[in-house]
């Protein structure tokens, strides 16, 4: 290959330049402007919710959702251990305690281990779930739809209803993923629980450079989080603030990019799905590797592709595989290290995390940009297969 194939890059083939130029020309470049409202309206319409709130990042969306869930100092929140650390850090912002839950074969939170922890390691007192170790009141569950794969929301929602827990869906990787069958047929990731957080980071399926979006089942809660995101300003003319607010509002320039990207979203999802299927055929039946599927009964946005490789059967380690692919003009990355093993979180509560630990040593992400060509996909697949075959012992 005569050029480098990056892992995941933004695709600006629509009206991005025109809309940004208009925003700059009109002088509306900061945290106010018509494009912010338009992006919120387009997202709400796409997700089939009443209101969406544009914010500075997916992390900001998660933080506001935790605040709205009533999570505060000394409380506890169930979180996944196999995800990007930004999904968990906002729990610490609230001086609360994360409880790490293992992954299942979807790479998302394992509801069986979540339920077992509630039943065996917690107790209900006056309608509130408390941990036996530490005596923390548990307030919420943060569920991450990893790589665009829908978590088992039917099971998780049943657990949440049993123990009166708020559910925050981290759909930062799953914009456009939805259930096609079952109880939540037609519902998008991020619209099933109490709150949904989305990200427009540069590597996501659509981008605003930075930025995110927040939705809520309760429209009044969505309005309150919008209020908090703009420094909790109570009066448009005087500096009156009745609550502690945050500088979490999206800028109009970012939103201008987002409006153009929303016009391409469905096309981008189709490309992601088509590219995944081409990769799947390449790796089907290959020894020592498997392209992990998405959950049955769902339509995934196919954001990232997870190639599971039996690394213990190779003569090279995962880092060497990534470096070797880079030398052959292919960008790739290893899945995250478990958050529960990171220094700030080593003393926090957890379920058994053996499944997440196993996958953390096996999963390789391969190029997945929406502008990938068939030739590039074929080259990536052939190169990966050849390297793994050569290194197999």
CSV table of N, CA, C and O in Angstrom, one decimal, residues 234-322:
chain,number,residue,atom,x,y,z
A,234,UNK,N,-29.8,32.3,35.8
A,234,UNK,CA,-31.2,32.4,36.0
A,234,UNK,C,-31.8,33.6,35.4
A,234,UNK,O,-33.0,33.7,35.3
A,235,UNK,N,-31.0,34.6,35.0
A,235,UNK,CA,-31.6,35.8,34.5
A,235,UNK,C,-30.7,36.2,33.3
A,235,UNK,O,-29.5,36.2,33.3
A,236,UNK,N,-31.4,36.5,32.1
A,236,UNK,CA,-30.6,36.9,30.9
A,236,UNK,C,-29.9,38.2,31.0
A,236,UNK,O,-29.0,38.4,30.1
A,237,UNK,N,-30.2,39.1,31.9
A,237,UNK,CA,-29.6,40.4,32.0
A,237,UNK,C,-28.8,40.6,33.2
A,237,UNK,O,-27.8,41.4,33.1
A,238,UNK,N,-29.1,39.9,34.3
A,238,UNK,CA,-28.3,40.1,35.5
A,238,UNK,C,-27.6,38.8,35.9
A,238,UNK,O,-28.1,37.7,35.6
A,239,UNK,N,-26.5,38.8,36.5
A,239,UNK,CA,-25.7,37.7,36.9
A,239,UNK,C,-26.3,37.0,38.2
A,239,UNK,O,-25.7,37.2,39.2
A,240,UNK,N,-27.4,36.3,38.0
A,240,UNK,CA,-28.0,35.6,39.1
A,240,UNK,C,-27.9,34.1,38.9
A,240,UNK,O,-28.3,33.6,37.9
A,241,UNK,N,-27.4,33.4,39.9
A,241,UNK,CA,-27.2,32.0,39.8
A,241,UNK,C,-27.7,31.3,41.1
A,241,UNK,O,-27.1,31.6,42.2
A,242,UNK,N,-28.6,30.4,41.0
A,242,UNK,CA,-29.2,29.8,42.1
A,242,UNK,C,-28.6,28.4,42.4
A,242,UNK,O,-28.9,27.8,43.4
A,243,UNK,N,-27.8,27.9,41.4
A,243,UNK,CA,-27.1,26.6,41.6
A,243,UNK,C,-25.7,26.7,41.1
A,243,UNK,O,-25.4,27.7,40.3
A,244,UNK,N,-24.9,25.8,41.4
A,244,UNK,CA,-23.5,25.7,40.8
A,244,UNK,C,-23.7,25.2,39.4
A,244,UNK,O,-24.2,24.1,39.2
A,245,UNK,N,-23.2,25.9,38.5
A,245,UNK,CA,-23.3,25.5,37.1
A,245,UNK,C,-21.9,25.1,36.5
A,245,UNK,O,-20.9,25.2,37.2
A,246,UNK,N,-21.9,24.9,35.2
A,246,UNK,CA,-20.7,24.4,34.5
A,246,UNK,C,-20.6,25.0,33.1
A,246,UNK,O,-21.6,25.4,32.5
A,247,UNK,N,-19.4,25.2,32.7
A,247,UNK,CA,-19.1,25.7,31.3
A,247,UNK,C,-19.1,24.5,30.4
A,247,UNK,O,-18.1,24.2,29.8
A,248,UNK,N,-20.3,23.9,30.2
A,248,UNK,CA,-20.4,22.7,29.4
A,248,UNK,C,-21.1,22.9,28.1
A,248,UNK,O,-21.4,21.9,27.4
A,249,UNK,N,-21.4,24.1,27.7
A,249,UNK,CA,-22.2,24.3,26.4
A,249,UNK,C,-21.3,24.2,25.2
A,249,UNK,O,-20.2,24.6,25.2
A,250,UNK,N,-21.9,23.6,24.1
A,250,UNK,CA,-21.2,23.5,22.9
A,250,UNK,C,-21.1,24.9,22.2
A,250,UNK,O,-22.0,25.8,22.4
A,251,UNK,N,-20.1,25.1,21.3
A,251,UNK,CA,-20.0,26.4,20.6
A,251,UNK,C,-20.8,26.3,19.3
A,251,UNK,O,-21.1,25.2,18.7
A,252,UNK,N,-21.2,27.4,18.7
A,252,UNK,CA,-21.9,27.4,17.5
A,252,UNK,C,-21.1,26.9,16.3
A,252,UNK,O,-21.6,26.3,15.4
A,253,UNK,N,-19.8,27.2,16.3
A,253,UNK,CA,-18.9,26.7,15.2
A,253,UNK,C,-18.9,25.1,15.3
A,253,UNK,O,-19.0,24.5,14.2
A,254,UNK,N,-18.8,24.6,16.5
A,254,UNK,CA,-18.8,23.1,16.5
A,254,UNK,C,-20.2,22.6,16.0
A,254,UNK,O,-20.2,21.6,15.3
A,255,UNK,N,-21.2,23.3,16.4
A,255,UNK,CA,-22.6,22.8,16.0
A,255,UNK,C,-22.8,22.9,14.5
A,255,UNK,O,-23.5,22.1,13.9
A,256,UNK,N,-22.2,23.9,13.9
A,256,UNK,CA,-22.3,24.1,12.5
A,256,UNK,C,-21.7,22.8,11.8
A,256,UNK,O,-22.3,22.3,10.8
A,257,UNK,N,-20.5,22.4,12.3
A,257,UNK,CA,-20.0,21.1,11.7
A,257,UNK,C,-20.9,20.0,12.0
A,257,UNK,O,-21.2,19.1,11.1
A,258,UNK,N,-21.5,19.9,13.2
A,258,UNK,CA,-22.4,18.9,13.6
A,258,UNK,C,-23.6,18.8,12.7
A,258,UNK,O,-24.1,17.7,12.3
A,259,UNK,N,-24.2,19.9,12.3
A,259,UNK,CA,-25.4,20.0,11.5
A,259,UNK,C,-25.1,19.3,10.1
A,259,UNK,O,-25.9,18.5,9.6
A,260,UNK,N,-23.9,19.7,9.6
A,260,UNK,CA,-23.5,19.1,8.3
A,260,UNK,C,-23.3,17.6,8.4
A,260,UNK,O,-23.6,16.8,7.6
A,261,UNK,N,-22.7,17.2,9.6
A,261,UNK,CA,-22.4,15.8,9.8
A,261,UNK,C,-23.7,15.0,10.0
A,261,UNK,O,-23.8,13.8,9.5
A,262,UNK,N,-24.7,15.6,10.6
A,262,UNK,CA,-26.0,14.9,10.8
A,262,UNK,C,-26.6,14.6,9.5
A,262,UNK,O,-27.3,13.6,9.3
A,263,UNK,N,-26.4,15.4,8.5
A,263,UNK,CA,-27.0,15.2,7.2
A,263,UNK,C,-26.4,14.0,6.5
A,263,UNK,O,-26.9,13.4,5.6
A,264,UNK,N,-25.2,13.5,7.0
A,264,UNK,CA,-24.5,12.4,6.4
A,264,UNK,C,-24.6,11.1,7.3
A,264,UNK,O,-24.1,10.1,6.9
A,265,UNK,N,-25.2,11.2,8.5
A,265,UNK,CA,-25.2,10.2,9.5
A,265,UNK,C,-25.7,8.8,8.9
A,265,UNK,O,-25.0,7.8,9.1
A,266,UNK,N,-26.8,8.8,8.3
A,266,UNK,CA,-27.4,7.5,7.9
A,266,UNK,C,-26.5,6.9,6.8
A,266,UNK,O,-26.3,5.7,6.8
A,267,UNK,N,-26.0,7.7,5.9
A,267,UNK,CA,-25.0,7.2,4.9
A,267,UNK,C,-23.8,6.7,5.6
A,267,UNK,O,-23.3,5.6,5.2
A,268,UNK,N,-23.2,7.3,6.6
A,268,UNK,CA,-22.1,6.9,7.3
A,268,UNK,C,-22.3,5.5,7.9
A,268,UNK,O,-21.5,4.6,8.0
A,269,UNK,N,-23.5,5.4,8.6
A,269,UNK,CA,-23.8,4.1,9.2
A,269,UNK,C,-23.9,3.0,8.2
A,269,UNK,O,-23.3,1.9,8.4
A,270,UNK,N,-24.5,3.2,7.0
A,270,UNK,CA,-24.5,2.2,6.0
A,270,UNK,C,-23.1,1.8,5.5
A,270,UNK,O,-22.9,0.6,5.3
A,271,UNK,N,-22.2,2.8,5.4
A,271,UNK,CA,-20.9,2.4,5.0
A,271,UNK,C,-20.2,1.6,6.1
A,271,UNK,O,-19.5,0.6,5.7
A,272,UNK,N,-20.3,2.0,7.3
A,272,UNK,CA,-19.7,1.3,8.4
A,272,UNK,C,-20.2,-0.2,8.4
A,272,UNK,O,-19.4,-1.1,8.6
A,273,UNK,N,-21.5,-0.4,8.2
A,273,UNK,CA,-22.0,-1.7,8.2
A,273,UNK,C,-21.5,-2.5,7.0
A,273,UNK,O,-21.2,-3.7,7.2
A,274,UNK,N,-21.5,-1.9,5.9
A,274,UNK,CA,-21.0,-2.6,4.7
A,274,UNK,C,-19.5,-3.0,4.8
A,274,UNK,O,-19.1,-4.1,4.4
A,275,UNK,N,-18.7,-2.1,5.4
A,275,UNK,CA,-17.3,-2.4,5.6
A,275,UNK,C,-17.1,-3.5,6.6
A,275,UNK,O,-16.2,-4.3,6.4
A,276,UNK,N,-17.9,-3.5,7.6
A,276,UNK,CA,-17.8,-4.6,8.6
A,276,UNK,C,-18.1,-5.9,8.0
A,276,UNK,O,-17.4,-6.9,8.2
A,277,UNK,N,-19.1,-5.9,7.1
A,277,UNK,CA,-19.5,-7.2,6.5
A,277,UNK,C,-18.4,-7.7,5.5
A,277,UNK,O,-18.1,-8.9,5.5
A,278,UNK,N,-17.7,-6.7,4.9
A,278,UNK,CA,-16.6,-7.1,4.0
A,278,UNK,C,-15.4,-7.7,4.8
A,278,UNK,O,-14.8,-8.7,4.5
A,279,UNK,N,-15.1,-7.1,6.0
A,279,UNK,CA,-14.1,-7.6,6.9
A,279,UNK,C,-14.5,-9.0,7.4
A,279,UNK,O,-13.7,-9.9,7.5
A,280,UNK,N,-15.8,-9.1,7.8
A,280,UNK,CA,-16.3,-10.4,8.3
A,280,UNK,C,-16.0,-11.5,7.4
A,280,UNK,O,-15.6,-12.6,7.8
A,281,UNK,N,-16.3,-11.3,6.1
A,281,UNK,CA,-16.1,-12.4,5.1
A,281,UNK,C,-14.6,-12.7,5.0
A,281,UNK,O,-14.2,-13.9,4.8
A,282,UNK,N,-13.7,-11.7,5.1
A,282,UNK,CA,-12.3,-12.0,5.0
A,282,UNK,C,-11.8,-12.9,6.2
A,282,UNK,O,-11.0,-13.7,6.0
A,283,UNK,N,-12.4,-12.6,7.4
A,283,UNK,CA,-11.8,-13.3,8.6
A,283,UNK,C,-12.6,-14.6,8.9
A,283,UNK,O,-12.2,-15.3,9.8
A,284,UNK,N,-13.7,-14.8,8.2
A,284,UNK,CA,-14.5,-16.0,8.5
A,284,UNK,C,-13.8,-17.3,8.4
A,284,UNK,O,-13.1,-17.5,7.3
A,285,UNK,N,-13.8,-18.1,9.4
A,285,UNK,CA,-13.1,-19.4,9.4
A,285,UNK,C,-11.6,-19.3,9.6
A,285,UNK,O,-10.9,-20.4,9.5
A,286,UNK,N,-11.0,-18.2,9.8
A,286,UNK,CA,-9.6,-18.0,10.0
A,286,UNK,C,-9.2,-18.6,11.4
A,286,UNK,O,-9.9,-18.4,12.4
A,287,UNK,N,-8.1,-19.4,11.5
A,287,UNK,CA,-7.7,-19.9,12.8
A,287,UNK,C,-7.1,-18.8,13.6
A,287,UNK,O,-6.5,-17.8,13.1
A,288,UNK,N,-7.3,-18.8,14.9
A,288,UNK,CA,-6.7,-18.0,15.9
A,288,UNK,C,-7.2,-16.5,15.8
A,288,UNK,O,-6.7,-15.6,16.5
A,289,UNK,N,-8.3,-16.3,15.1
A,289,UNK,CA,-8.8,-14.9,15.1
A,289,UNK,C,-10.3,-14.9,14.7
A,289,UNK,O,-10.8,-15.8,13.9
A,290,UNK,N,-11.0,-13.9,15.2
A,290,UNK,CA,-12.4,-13.8,14.9
A,290,UNK,C,-12.9,-12.3,15.0
A,290,UNK,O,-12.5,-11.7,16.0
A,291,UNK,N,-13.6,-11.9,14.0
A,291,UNK,CA,-14.2,-10.5,14.1
A,291,UNK,C,-15.5,-10.6,15.0
A,291,UNK,O,-16.4,-11.3,14.6
A,292,UNK,N,-15.5,-10.0,16.1
A,292,UNK,CA,-16.6,-10.1,17.0
A,292,UNK,C,-17.9,-9.5,16.4
A,292,UNK,O,-17.8,-8.4,15.9
A,293,UNK,N,-19.0,-10.3,16.6
A,293,UNK,CA,-20.2,-9.8,16.0
A,293,UNK,C,-20.9,-8.8,16.9
A,293,UNK,O,-20.5,-8.6,18.1
A,294,UNK,N,-22.0,-8.2,16.4
A,294,UNK,CA,-22.8,-7.3,17.2
A,294,UNK,C,-24.0,-8.1,17.7
A,294,UNK,O,-24.3,-9.1,17.2
A,295,UNK,N,-24.6,-7.6,18.7
A,295,UNK,CA,-25.7,-8.3,19.4
A,295,UNK,C,-26.9,-8.6,18.5
A,295,UNK,O,-27.3,-7.8,17.7
A,296,UNK,N,-27.3,-9.9,18.6
A,296,UNK,CA,-28.5,-10.3,17.8
A,296,UNK,C,-29.7,-9.5,18.1
A,296,UNK,O,-29.9,-9.1,19.3
A,297,UNK,N,-30.5,-9.2,17.2
A,297,UNK,CA,-31.7,-8.4,17.4
A,297,UNK,C,-31.5,-6.9,17.4
A,297,UNK,O,-32.4,-6.1,17.8
A,298,UNK,N,-30.3,-6.5,17.1
A,298,UNK,CA,-30.0,-5.1,17.0
A,298,UNK,C,-29.4,-4.7,15.7
A,298,UNK,O,-28.9,-5.6,14.9
A,299,UNK,N,-29.5,-3.4,15.4
A,299,UNK,CA,-28.8,-2.9,14.2
A,299,UNK,C,-27.7,-2.0,14.7
A,299,UNK,O,-28.0,-0.9,15.3
A,300,UNK,N,-26.5,-2.3,14.6
A,300,UNK,CA,-25.4,-1.5,15.1
A,300,UNK,C,-24.9,-0.5,14.1
A,300,UNK,O,-25.0,-0.7,12.9
A,301,UNK,N,-24.4,0.6,14.7
A,301,UNK,CA,-23.8,1.6,13.8
A,301,UNK,C,-22.4,1.1,13.3
A,301,UNK,O,-21.7,1.8,12.5
A,302,UNK,N,-21.9,0.0,13.9
A,302,UNK,CA,-20.7,-0.7,13.4
A,302,UNK,C,-19.5,0.3,13.5
A,302,UNK,O,-18.7,0.4,12.6
A,303,UNK,N,-19.5,1.1,14.6
A,303,UNK,CA,-18.5,2.1,14.8
A,303,UNK,C,-17.0,1.6,14.7
A,303,UNK,O,-16.2,2.0,13.9
A,304,UNK,N,-16.7,0.7,15.6
A,304,UNK,CA,-15.4,0.1,15.7
A,304,UNK,C,-15.5,-1.4,15.5
A,304,UNK,O,-16.4,-2.0,15.9
A,305,UNK,N,-14.4,-1.9,14.8
A,305,UNK,CA,-14.4,-3.4,14.6
A,305,UNK,C,-13.4,-4.0,15.5
A,305,UNK,O,-12.2,-3.6,15.6
A,306,UNK,N,-13.9,-5.0,16.2
A,306,UNK,CA,-13.1,-5.7,17.3
A,306,UNK,C,-12.6,-7.1,16.8
A,306,UNK,O,-13.4,-8.0,16.7
A,307,UNK,N,-11.3,-7.2,16.4
A,307,UNK,CA,-10.8,-8.5,16.0
A,307,UNK,C,-10.2,-9.2,17.2
A,307,UNK,O,-9.2,-8.7,17.8
A,308,UNK,N,-10.7,-10.3,17.5
A,308,UNK,CA,-10.3,-11.1,18.7
A,308,UNK,C,-9.2,-12.1,18.2
A,308,UNK,O,-9.5,-12.9,17.4
A,309,UNK,N,-8.0,-11.9,18.7
A,309,UNK,CA,-6.9,-12.8,18.3
A,309,UNK,C,-6.3,-13.5,19.5
A,309,UNK,O,-6.1,-13.0,20.5
A,310,UNK,N,-6.1,-14.8,19.3
A,310,UNK,CA,-5.5,-15.7,20.3
A,310,UNK,C,-4.1,-15.3,20.5
A,310,UNK,O,-3.2,-16.0,19.9
A,311,UNK,N,-3.8,-14.3,21.2
A,311,UNK,CA,-2.4,-13.7,21.3
A,311,UNK,C,-1.4,-14.7,21.9
A,311,UNK,O,-0.2,-14.7,21.6
A,312,UNK,N,-2.0,-15.6,22.8
A,312,UNK,CA,-1.1,-16.5,23.5
A,312,UNK,C,-0.6,-17.6,22.6
A,312,UNK,O,0.3,-18.4,22.9
A,313,UNK,N,-1.1,-17.7,21.3
A,313,UNK,CA,-0.6,-18.7,20.4
A,313,UNK,C,0.4,-18.0,19.4
A,313,UNK,O,0.8,-18.7,18.4
A,314,UNK,N,0.7,-16.8,19.6
A,314,UNK,CA,1.6,-16.1,18.7
A,314,UNK,C,3.0,-15.9,19.3
A,314,UNK,O,3.2,-15.9,20.5
A,315,UNK,N,4.0,-15.8,18.5
A,315,UNK,CA,5.4,-15.6,18.9
A,315,UNK,C,5.7,-14.1,19.1
A,315,UNK,O,6.8,-13.7,19.5
A,316,UNK,N,4.7,-13.2,18.8
A,316,UNK,CA,4.8,-11.8,19.1
A,316,UNK,C,3.8,-11.4,20.1
A,316,UNK,O,2.7,-12.0,20.2
A,317,UNK,N,4.0,-10.3,20.8
A,317,UNK,CA,3.1,-9.8,21.7
A,317,UNK,C,2.2,-8.7,21.1
A,317,UNK,O,2.4,-8.3,19.9
A,318,UNK,N,1.1,-8.3,21.7
A,318,UNK,CA,0.1,-7.4,21.1
A,318,UNK,C,0.8,-6.1,20.6
A,318,UNK,O,0.4,-5.6,19.5
A,319,UNK,N,1.7,-5.6,21.4
A,319,UNK,CA,2.3,-4.3,21.0
A,319,UNK,C,3.1,-4.5,19.8
A,319,UNK,O,3.1,-3.6,18.9
A,320,UNK,N,3.8,-5.6,19.7
A,320,UNK,CA,4.6,-5.9,18.5
A,320,UNK,C,3.7,-6.0,17.2
A,320,UNK,O,4.1,-5.6,16.1
A,321,UNK,N,2.5,-6.6,17.4
A,321,UNK,CA,1.6,-6.7,16.3
A,321,UNK,C,1.1,-5.3,15.8
A,321,UNK,O,1.1,-5.0,14.6
A,322,UNK,N,0.8,-4.4,16.7
A,322,UNK,CA,0.4,-3.0,16.4
A,322,UNK,C,1.6,-2.3,15.7
A,322,UNK,O,1.4,-1.7,14.6
